[in-house]
Structures are given as C-alpha cells and as structure tokens.
mmCIF file of C-alpha atoms and ligand atoms in Angstrom:
data_model
loop_
_atom_site.group_PDB
_atom_site.id
_atom_site.type_symbol
_atom_site.label_atom_id
_atom_site.label_comp_id
_atom_site.label_asym_id
_atom_site.label_seq_id
_atom_site.Cartn_x
_atom_site.Cartn_y
_atom_site.Cartn_z
ATOM 1 C CA UNK A 1 -15.177 -3.388 6.603
ATOM 2 C CA UNK A 2 -14.473 -6.364 8.804
ATOM 3 C CA UNK A 3 -11.414 -7.539 10.642
ATOM 4 C CA UNK A 4 -9.042 -9.231 8.184
ATOM 5 C CA UNK A 5 -7.734 -12.666 9.081
ATOM 6 C CA UNK A 6 -4.133 -13.702 9.736
ATOM 7 C CA UNK A 7 -2.589 -16.631 7.859
ATOM 8 C CA UNK A 8 0.471 -18.598 8.854
ATOM 9 C CA UNK A 9 2.882 -19.363 5.994
ATOM 10 C CA UNK A 10 6.483 -20.427 5.469
ATOM 11 C CA UNK A 11 9.112 -18.532 3.509
ATOM 12 C CA UNK A 12 12.592 -20.131 3.373
ATOM 13 C CA UNK A 13 11.718 -22.291 6.392
ATOM 14 C CA UNK A 14 10.731 -19.322 8.506
ATOM 15 C CA UNK A 15 7.190 -19.107 9.809
ATOM 16 C CA UNK A 16 5.606 -15.770 8.946
ATOM 17 C CA UNK A 17 2.186 -14.421 9.804
ATOM 18 C CA UNK A 18 0.347 -12.560 7.049
ATOM 19 C CA UNK A 19 -2.321 -9.981 7.828
ATOM 20 C CA UNK A 20 -4.691 -10.490 4.907
ATOM 21 C CA UNK A 21 -5.857 -6.959 4.214
ATOM 22 C CA UNK A 22 -6.025 -7.984 0.564
ATOM 23 C CA UNK A 23 -9.179 -9.876 1.549
ATOM 24 C CA UNK A 24 -10.980 -7.010 3.326
ATOM 25 C CA UNK A 25 -13.457 -6.625 0.506
ATOM 26 C CA UNK A 26 -13.658 -7.625 -3.139
ATOM 27 C CA UNK A 27 -13.417 -4.039 -4.459
ATOM 28 C CA UNK A 28 -12.173 -2.081 -1.518
ATOM 29 C CA UNK A 29 -9.129 -3.661 0.045
ATOM 30 C CA UNK A 30 -5.538 -3.187 1.125
ATOM 31 C CA UNK A 31 -4.064 -0.186 2.835
ATOM 32 C CA UNK A 32 -5.902 2.244 0.524
ATOM 33 C CA UNK A 33 -9.182 0.937 1.934
ATOM 34 C CA UNK A 34 -7.823 1.515 5.451
ATOM 35 C CA UNK A 35 -6.615 4.997 4.536
ATOM 36 C CA UNK A 36 -9.901 5.975 2.895
ATOM 37 C CA UNK A 37 -12.122 4.381 5.536
ATOM 38 C CA UNK A 38 -12.566 7.791 7.152
ATOM 39 C CA UNK A 39 -14.557 8.892 4.109
ATOM 40 C CA UNK A 40 -16.734 5.764 4.194
ATOM 41 C CA UNK A 41 -17.670 6.240 7.844
ATOM 42 C CA UNK A 42 -18.389 9.973 7.833
ATOM 43 C CA UNK A 43 -21.162 11.970 6.244
ATOM 44 C CA UNK A 44 -20.245 14.843 3.991
ATOM 45 C CA UNK A 45 -23.379 16.881 3.515
ATOM 46 C CA UNK A 46 -23.514 18.686 0.228
ATOM 47 C CA UNK A 47 -20.408 17.011 -1.174
ATOM 48 C CA UNK A 48 -20.811 15.764 -4.727
ATOM 49 C CA UNK A 49 -17.310 15.065 -5.874
ATOM 50 C CA UNK A 50 -13.928 13.726 -4.878
ATOM 51 C CA UNK A 51 -10.810 15.167 -6.507
ATOM 52 C CA UNK A 52 -7.311 13.779 -6.307
ATOM 53 C CA UNK A 53 -4.070 13.611 -8.227
ATOM 54 C CA UNK A 54 -1.243 11.168 -8.750
ATOM 55 C CA UNK A 55 -0.009 8.553 -11.182
ATOM 56 C CA UNK A 56 -2.217 6.863 -13.737
ATOM 57 C CA UNK A 57 -1.679 3.309 -12.525
ATOM 58 C CA UNK A 58 -1.916 3.912 -8.793
ATOM 59 C CA UNK A 59 -3.759 1.650 -6.395
ATOM 60 C CA UNK A 60 -5.016 4.738 -4.567
ATOM 61 C CA UNK A 61 -6.663 6.020 -7.753
ATOM 62 C CA UNK A 62 -8.578 2.770 -8.174
ATOM 63 C CA UNK A 63 -9.642 2.709 -4.519
ATOM 64 C CA UNK A 64 -10.880 6.299 -4.765
ATOM 65 C CA UNK A 65 -12.973 5.318 -7.778
ATOM 66 C CA UNK A 66 -14.584 2.618 -5.638
ATOM 67 C CA UNK A 67 -15.091 5.081 -2.785
ATOM 68 C CA UNK A 68 -16.787 7.562 -5.125
ATOM 69 C CA UNK A 69 -19.101 4.837 -6.360
ATOM 70 C CA UNK A 70 -20.044 3.822 -2.823
ATOM 71 C CA UNK A 71 -20.695 7.452 -1.879
ATOM 72 C CA UNK A 72 -22.490 8.381 -5.105
ATOM 73 C CA UNK A 73 -19.872 11.035 -5.814
ATOM 74 C CA UNK A 74 -18.156 11.999 -9.026
ATOM 75 C CA UNK A 75 -14.432 11.343 -9.188
ATOM 76 C CA UNK A 76 -12.007 13.641 -10.971
ATOM 77 C CA UNK A 77 -8.365 12.646 -11.129
ATOM 78 C CA UNK A 78 -5.559 14.975 -12.164
ATOM 79 C CA UNK A 79 -2.563 13.510 -13.982
ATOM 80 C CA UNK A 80 0.393 14.843 -15.926
ATOM 81 C CA UNK A 81 0.126 12.457 -18.830
ATOM 82 C CA UNK A 82 -1.020 8.977 -19.910
ATOM 83 C CA UNK A 83 1.374 6.725 -21.814
ATOM 84 C CA UNK A 84 -0.001 6.043 -25.278
ATOM 85 C CA UNK A 85 -0.071 2.265 -24.878
ATOM 86 C CA UNK A 86 -2.305 2.654 -21.833
ATOM 87 C CA UNK A 87 -4.603 5.108 -23.584
ATOM 88 C CA UNK A 88 -4.974 2.608 -26.435
ATOM 89 C CA UNK A 89 -5.299 -0.458 -24.168
ATOM 90 C CA UNK A 90 -6.710 0.491 -20.768
ATOM 91 C CA UNK A 91 -5.694 -2.125 -18.200
ATOM 92 C CA UNK A 92 -5.264 -2.671 -14.481
ATOM 93 C CA UNK A 93 -6.154 0.136 -12.094
ATOM 94 C CA UNK A 94 -6.737 2.619 -14.914
ATOM 95 C CA UNK A 95 -9.214 0.387 -16.717
ATOM 96 C CA UNK A 96 -11.276 -0.426 -13.641
ATOM 97 C CA UNK A 97 -11.237 3.146 -12.346
ATOM 98 C CA UNK A 98 -12.626 4.283 -15.713
ATOM 99 C CA UNK A 99 -15.327 1.652 -15.404
ATOM 100 C CA UNK A 100 -16.204 3.146 -12.019
ATOM 101 C CA UNK A 101 -16.721 6.524 -13.681
ATOM 102 C CA UNK A 102 -13.370 8.249 -13.120
ATOM 103 C CA UNK A 103 -12.869 11.421 -15.145
ATOM 104 C CA UNK A 104 -9.305 12.314 -16.103
ATOM 105 C CA UNK A 105 -8.141 15.928 -15.880
ATOM 106 C CA UNK A 106 -4.826 17.287 -17.054
ATOM 107 C CA UNK A 107 -4.699 20.434 -14.995
ATOM 108 C CA UNK A 108 -6.023 21.938 -11.761
ATOM 109 C CA UNK A 109 -7.604 24.753 -13.732
ATOM 110 C CA UNK A 110 -10.207 22.453 -15.232
ATOM 111 C CA UNK A 111 -11.552 21.600 -11.816
ATOM 112 C CA UNK A 112 -14.512 23.138 -10.077
ATOM 113 C CA UNK A 113 -13.874 22.633 -6.355
ATOM 114 C CA UNK A 114 -17.406 23.656 -5.386
ATOM 115 C CA UNK A 115 -18.944 20.818 -3.306
ATOM 116 C CA UNK A 116 -15.766 18.795 -3.723
ATOM 117 C CA UNK A 117 -13.334 17.076 -1.365
ATOM 118 C CA UNK A 118 -9.659 16.951 -2.239
ATOM 119 C CA UNK A 119 -7.817 13.783 -1.191
ATOM 120 C CA UNK A 120 -4.040 13.978 -1.129
ATOM 121 C CA UNK A 121 -1.948 11.820 -3.456
ATOM 122 C CA UNK A 122 -1.917 8.194 -2.358
ATOM 123 C CA UNK A 123 -4.700 8.824 0.181
ATOM 124 C CA UNK A 124 -2.125 10.194 2.573
ATOM 125 C CA UNK A 125 -2.926 12.839 5.154
ATOM 126 C CA UNK A 126 -4.242 12.815 8.676
ATOM 127 C CA UNK A 127 -7.642 11.364 7.718
ATOM 128 C CA UNK A 128 -5.789 8.116 6.998
ATOM 129 C CA UNK A 129 -5.166 7.643 10.711
ATOM 130 C CA UNK A 130 -8.823 6.777 11.294
ATOM 131 C CA UNK A 131 -8.700 3.500 9.350
ATOM 132 C CA UNK A 132 -5.058 2.601 9.970
ATOM 133 C CA UNK A 133 -5.778 2.830 13.714
ATOM 134 C CA UNK A 134 -8.415 0.121 13.307
ATOM 135 C CA UNK A 135 -5.831 -2.064 11.574
ATOM 136 C CA UNK A 136 -3.443 -1.358 14.465
ATOM 137 C CA UNK A 137 -6.093 -2.393 16.988
ATOM 138 C CA UNK A 138 -6.549 -5.684 15.140
ATOM 139 C CA UNK A 139 -2.768 -6.183 15.250
ATOM 140 C CA UNK A 140 -2.673 -5.573 19.016
ATOM 141 C CA UNK A 141 -5.395 -8.142 19.498
ATOM 142 C CA UNK A 142 -3.509 -10.706 17.428
ATOM 143 C CA UNK A 143 -0.209 -9.982 19.181
ATOM 144 C CA UNK A 144 -1.630 -10.996 22.558
ATOM 145 C CA UNK A 145 -0.953 -14.642 21.776
ATOM 146 C CA UNK A 146 2.397 -14.169 20.011
ATOM 147 C CA UNK A 147 5.808 -13.703 21.619
ATOM 148 C CA UNK A 148 8.280 -11.184 20.210
ATOM 149 C CA UNK A 149 6.053 -10.047 17.390
ATOM 150 C CA UNK A 150 7.162 -7.347 14.960
ATOM 151 C CA UNK A 151 5.293 -5.745 12.072
ATOM 152 C CA UNK A 152 6.877 -5.670 8.601
ATOM 153 C CA UNK A 153 5.651 -3.820 5.516
ATOM 154 C CA UNK A 154 7.100 -1.904 2.534
ATOM 155 C CA UNK A 155 6.483 1.863 2.299
ATOM 156 C CA UNK A 156 5.500 4.291 -0.423
ATOM 157 C CA UNK A 157 4.535 7.531 1.276
ATOM 158 C CA UNK A 158 5.173 5.770 4.594
ATOM 159 C CA UNK A 159 1.749 6.821 5.885
ATOM 160 C CA UNK A 160 0.604 3.308 6.750
ATOM 161 C CA UNK A 161 3.859 2.310 8.482
ATOM 162 C CA UNK A 162 4.035 5.605 10.408
ATOM 163 C CA UNK A 163 0.461 5.509 11.679
ATOM 164 C CA UNK A 164 0.854 1.848 12.630
ATOM 165 C CA UNK A 165 4.001 2.582 14.624
ATOM 166 C CA UNK A 166 2.396 5.594 16.264
ATOM 167 C CA UNK A 167 -0.415 3.439 17.615
ATOM 168 C CA UNK A 168 1.660 0.324 18.349
ATOM 169 C CA UNK A 169 4.416 2.200 20.204
ATOM 170 C CA UNK A 170 2.632 2.074 23.550
ATOM 171 C CA UNK A 171 2.171 -1.688 23.157
ATOM 172 C CA UNK A 172 5.897 -2.199 22.602
ATOM 173 C CA UNK A 173 5.375 -3.488 19.067
ATOM 174 C CA UNK A 174 8.000 -2.377 16.548
ATOM 175 C CA UNK A 175 7.322 -1.642 12.884
ATOM 176 C CA UNK A 176 10.031 -2.285 10.250
ATOM 177 C CA UNK A 177 9.790 -0.888 6.759
ATOM 178 C CA UNK A 178 11.845 -0.206 3.652
ATOM 179 C CA UNK A 179 11.408 2.688 1.209
ATOM 180 C CA UNK A 180 10.116 1.832 -2.274
ATOM 181 C CA UNK A 181 9.642 5.329 -3.675
ATOM 182 C CA UNK A 182 12.615 7.420 -2.586
ATOM 183 C CA UNK A 183 15.656 6.930 -0.390
ATOM 184 C CA UNK A 184 15.915 6.862 3.388
ATOM 185 C CA UNK A 185 15.932 10.672 3.679
ATOM 186 C CA UNK A 186 12.807 10.923 1.565
ATOM 187 C CA UNK A 187 10.971 8.449 3.781
ATOM 188 C CA UNK A 188 12.075 10.166 6.995
ATOM 189 C CA UNK A 189 10.878 13.479 5.545
ATOM 190 C CA UNK A 190 7.501 11.847 4.848
ATOM 191 C CA UNK A 191 7.336 10.554 8.411
ATOM 192 C CA UNK A 192 8.149 14.014 9.760
ATOM 193 C CA UNK A 193 5.294 15.564 7.812
ATOM 194 C CA UNK A 194 2.883 13.396 9.776
ATOM 195 C CA UNK A 195 4.715 13.088 13.105
ATOM 196 C CA UNK A 196 7.682 15.105 14.329
ATOM 197 C CA UNK A 197 8.537 12.908 17.313
ATOM 198 C CA UNK A 198 10.918 10.284 15.977
ATOM 199 C CA UNK A 199 10.119 7.830 18.759
ATOM 200 C CA UNK A 200 6.926 7.144 16.798
ATOM 201 C CA UNK A 201 8.792 6.532 13.535
ATOM 202 C CA UNK A 202 9.056 3.004 12.123
ATOM 203 C CA UNK A 203 12.551 1.590 11.843
ATOM 204 C CA UNK A 204 13.864 1.763 8.284
ATOM 205 C CA UNK A 205 15.817 -1.215 6.944
ATOM 206 C CA UNK A 206 17.594 -0.448 3.680
ATOM 207 C CA UNK A 207 18.145 -2.934 0.880
ATOM 208 C CA UNK A 208 21.668 -3.528 -0.460
ATOM 209 C CA UNK A 209 20.653 -2.669 -3.978
ATOM 210 C CA UNK A 210 18.927 0.553 -5.085
ATOM 211 C CA UNK A 211 15.679 0.304 -7.027
ATOM 212 C CA UNK A 212 13.802 2.963 -8.954
ATOM 213 C CA UNK A 213 10.100 3.064 -8.228
ATOM 214 C CA UNK A 214 7.995 1.540 -10.981
ATOM 215 C CA UNK A 215 10.941 0.045 -12.867
ATOM 216 C CA UNK A 216 11.163 -3.690 -13.511
ATOM 217 C CA UNK A 217 13.855 -5.864 -11.913
ATOM 218 C CA UNK A 218 14.347 -9.553 -12.513
ATOM 219 C CA UNK A 219 15.061 -10.261 -8.844
ATOM 220 C CA UNK A 220 11.822 -8.476 -7.892
ATOM 221 C CA UNK A 221 9.796 -10.776 -10.095
ATOM 222 C CA UNK A 222 11.753 -13.817 -8.923
ATOM 223 C CA UNK A 223 11.112 -13.220 -5.231
ATOM 224 C CA UNK A 224 7.471 -12.340 -5.933
ATOM 225 C CA UNK A 225 7.065 -15.674 -7.718
ATOM 226 C CA UNK A 226 8.923 -17.581 -5.023
ATOM 227 C CA UNK A 227 6.677 -16.064 -2.333
ATOM 228 C CA UNK A 228 3.608 -16.835 -4.410
ATOM 229 C CA UNK A 229 4.631 -20.456 -4.848
ATOM 230 C CA UNK A 230 5.715 -21.083 -1.287
ATOM 231 C CA UNK A 231 2.845 -19.258 0.475
ATOM 232 C CA UNK A 232 0.009 -19.612 -2.046
ATOM 233 C CA UNK A 233 -0.632 -15.912 -1.577
ATOM 234 C CA UNK A 234 -0.267 -13.370 -4.367
ATOM 235 C CA UNK A 235 1.306 -10.079 -3.335
ATOM 236 C CA UNK A 236 1.580 -6.796 -5.177
ATOM 237 C CA UNK A 237 4.439 -6.523 -7.709
ATOM 238 C CA UNK A 238 5.291 -2.869 -7.160
ATOM 239 C CA UNK A 239 5.989 -2.641 -3.419
ATOM 240 C CA UNK A 240 5.970 -6.162 -1.997
ATOM 241 C CA UNK A 241 9.075 -7.513 -3.764
ATOM 242 C CA UNK A 242 11.022 -4.939 -1.703
ATOM 243 C CA UNK A 243 9.182 -6.035 1.426
ATOM 244 C CA UNK A 244 10.180 -9.645 0.852
ATOM 245 C CA UNK A 245 13.725 -8.714 -0.157
ATOM 246 C CA UNK A 246 13.896 -6.981 3.239
ATOM 247 C CA UNK A 247 12.710 -10.141 4.999
ATOM 248 C CA UNK A 248 15.344 -12.093 3.055
ATOM 249 C CA UNK A 249 18.237 -9.677 3.560
ATOM 250 C CA UNK A 250 17.578 -9.245 7.276
ATOM 251 C CA UNK A 251 16.807 -12.894 8.006
ATOM 252 C CA UNK A 252 19.436 -13.075 10.768
ATOM 253 C CA UNK A 253 18.012 -9.970 12.410
ATOM 254 C CA UNK A 254 14.477 -11.389 12.272
ATOM 255 C CA UNK A 255 15.533 -14.891 13.343
ATOM 256 C CA UNK A 256 14.262 -14.675 16.930
ATOM 257 C CA UNK A 257 11.270 -12.493 16.035
ATOM 258 C CA UNK A 258 7.792 -13.413 14.901
ATOM 259 C CA UNK A 259 7.039 -11.435 11.752
ATOM 260 C CA UNK A 260 3.546 -10.170 11.033
ATOM 261 C CA UNK A 261 3.756 -9.074 7.394
ATOM 262 C CA UNK A 262 0.977 -6.715 6.352
ATOM 263 C CA UNK A 263 -0.513 -7.576 2.961
ATOM 264 C CA UNK A 264 -1.436 -4.129 1.659
ATOM 265 C CA UNK A 265 -3.487 -5.293 -1.337
ATOM 266 C CA UNK A 266 -2.864 -3.766 -4.758
ATOM 267 C CA UNK A 267 -3.523 -6.915 -6.784
ATOM 268 C CA UNK A 268 -5.471 -5.167 -9.533
ATOM 269 C CA UNK A 269 -2.292 -3.282 -10.358
ATOM 270 C CA UNK A 270 -0.580 -6.636 -10.962
ATOM 271 C CA UNK A 271 -2.547 -7.079 -14.166
ATOM 272 C CA UNK A 272 -0.488 -4.414 -15.924
ATOM 273 C CA UNK A 273 2.736 -5.213 -14.018
ATOM 274 C CA UNK A 274 2.626 -8.862 -15.128
ATOM 275 C CA UNK A 275 2.120 -7.779 -18.757
ATOM 276 C CA UNK A 276 5.117 -5.457 -18.477
ATOM 277 C CA UNK A 277 7.273 -8.252 -17.019
ATOM 278 C CA UNK A 278 6.122 -10.545 -19.826
ATOM 279 C CA UNK A 279 7.124 -7.991 -22.456
ATOM 280 C CA UNK A 280 10.505 -7.322 -20.852
ATOM 281 C CA UNK A 281 11.632 -10.776 -19.690
ATOM 282 C CA UNK A 282 9.271 -13.099 -21.531
ATOM 283 C CA UNK A 283 7.837 -14.561 -18.316
HETATM 284 C C1 PLP B 301 -0.030 2.275 -1.563
HETATM 285 C C2 PLP B 301 0.614 0.968 -1.294
HETATM 286 C C3 PLP B 301 1.751 0.863 -0.465
HETATM 287 C C4 PLP B 301 2.389 2.077 0.178
HETATM 288 O O1 PLP B 301 1.595 2.616 1.205
HETATM 289 P P1 PLP B 301 2.056 3.942 1.944
HETATM 290 O O2 PLP B 301 1.045 4.163 3.016
HETATM 291 O O3 PLP B 301 2.018 5.038 0.927
HETATM 292 O O4 PLP B 301 3.428 3.721 2.464
HETATM 293 C C5 PLP B 301 2.300 -0.396 -0.260
HETATM 294 N N1 PLP B 301 1.777 -1.504 -0.836
HETATM 295 C C6 PLP B 301 0.688 -1.435 -1.625
HETATM 296 C C7 PLP B 301 0.179 -2.693 -2.242
HETATM 297 C C8 PLP B 301 0.072 -0.202 -1.886
HETATM 298 O O5 PLP B 301 -1.015 -0.150 -2.681
#
C-alpha cells in the first residue's frame, strides 16, 4: 500500500482537498483497506481462514474477500439473509466477493473456528488502528503546508474517524464527522468502545434531516451527482452523500477552514446502489 495522493477540487466555490484513498489499489482500497492493513502486514502461522459477519452488500465484506485472496485463506461470511433479487442477480460487492471465493454461512454453528481468525463487523476493532495510523501520518505530512486544516469524513461504525482523531489530536488537527448508521448517541457509544477519553473523540456535526441507513433519498443522489460533476471524482453513494450534506449544511462554520475530505472508497458498492436509484427514481 502506498501513500494516497491529495487532489484539490471545488464544491460550491469552496476549495476542498480530497485524500484519494479510493486510489490506494485497484482491488484493495478505501478505509477498509486501511482497517485491514494489519492483517496484510502480519504473519499468521497456521491460519487458514478468515471469518466475519455483517450485511450482504458491505464494502468490508468485499475487502475481506480480497484480503483472503492475498493471504491464500478461505473466507466465510455469516449473514442473516440474502434478498431474493440479489440471490438471483449477484451484483456489486456480493458478486465480486463471491468471485473471490467467499462462502456464505447463515449461522455461527456452521463454522469451524479451528485455524481461523474472526474479524469484527465492518473491520472494526483495535487492529484497525495499525492502518488508520498510517493514513493519519500521511495527513500530518500534508497538513504541514496548509493553514487551518480540518479533516472531514462520514462515519459508519466511527472507527476510522475515531482513530484518526486519536492520532491527530496531538498535532492540533480536528476531525469532523456525521453519523450515517445510527444517531448521535449510537456514534458516541461506538467511540467509547474504542476510546473512553472524549478528548480523543471526533466532533459530531448532525444533519438537519434524519436518514435511515441504506435507504434511498433523492437529495442524497442529487448531491452525489453534483459532487461528481463539479469535482470529477466519484464518491460512494451510501455514506458520502451525508458527508457532502455536512459540508453543505455547515458551510459557514467551515468558511475559514481548509477541509481535507477523506475519500473512503466503496465504489464497487455503487454498482448496486445506482441500479436501486434507477429503479426508484428512474435516474
Ligand atoms: C465503511 C465505510 C465508511 C464507514 O467507516 P467507519 O470506519 O465504519 O466509520 C464510510 N465510507 C465508506 C465508503 C465505507 O466503505
């Protein structure tokens, strides 16, 4: 994994820096690559399998399938259920994870944990610090030439934002995030699971409107498209619309700050998201 570059773009006449973690590697990119980097860089003698659980379209699931391929491990993934349309027409993360050899399991009982590593849902957990710290070091290096720089990114589990803030705290760099999965209390609870001291917590900026994770919203697609057209960069359709809505809603607050927006990858997931938006809104 090499240092990802930073691009300079304009969104509504404001200059914004983009940390291009989507370009880290063709197959292994975004924050899931950072979070799983620990497993790439360490040897696990005797391990033959990686086991995880989560949702059937998750970016983490796809990245773990790539990791297992790189390591020569099997990959077993536990889910509650697969929607029928997906079973009949595999697409996006699910399709490519299957191509990488992922085996689906419907219950823990089917799983033999002998010679296996369990990775928490979403690649969260303390191992994620290893790779996110490298991202933070790259950010510190970039920030040397930039006045008043702040880091902005949307959160799921909040692992990436929390570990970034934990490292960047001593450099006086603030991290701003917005919850995409639950509400503010949920995100704070996630932060606390990884770090009790709230001085290391990112600052949460809430959006005016409430959104349910994974649901489709016209304004989410609209801002995604606007960002795509004005920056020439494609972002993820699940989390990033909330990230950009945060930039938009808090534009006064960010006016005198230089934003470094972290592109967290996830573009393979867009394949199925775009199809869903097409079906719902006819885009
Ligand atoms: C997983 C993911 C997130 C959320 O990351 P957390 O560390 O769980 O907060 C955000 N954006 C993209 C594109 C992701 O794949």
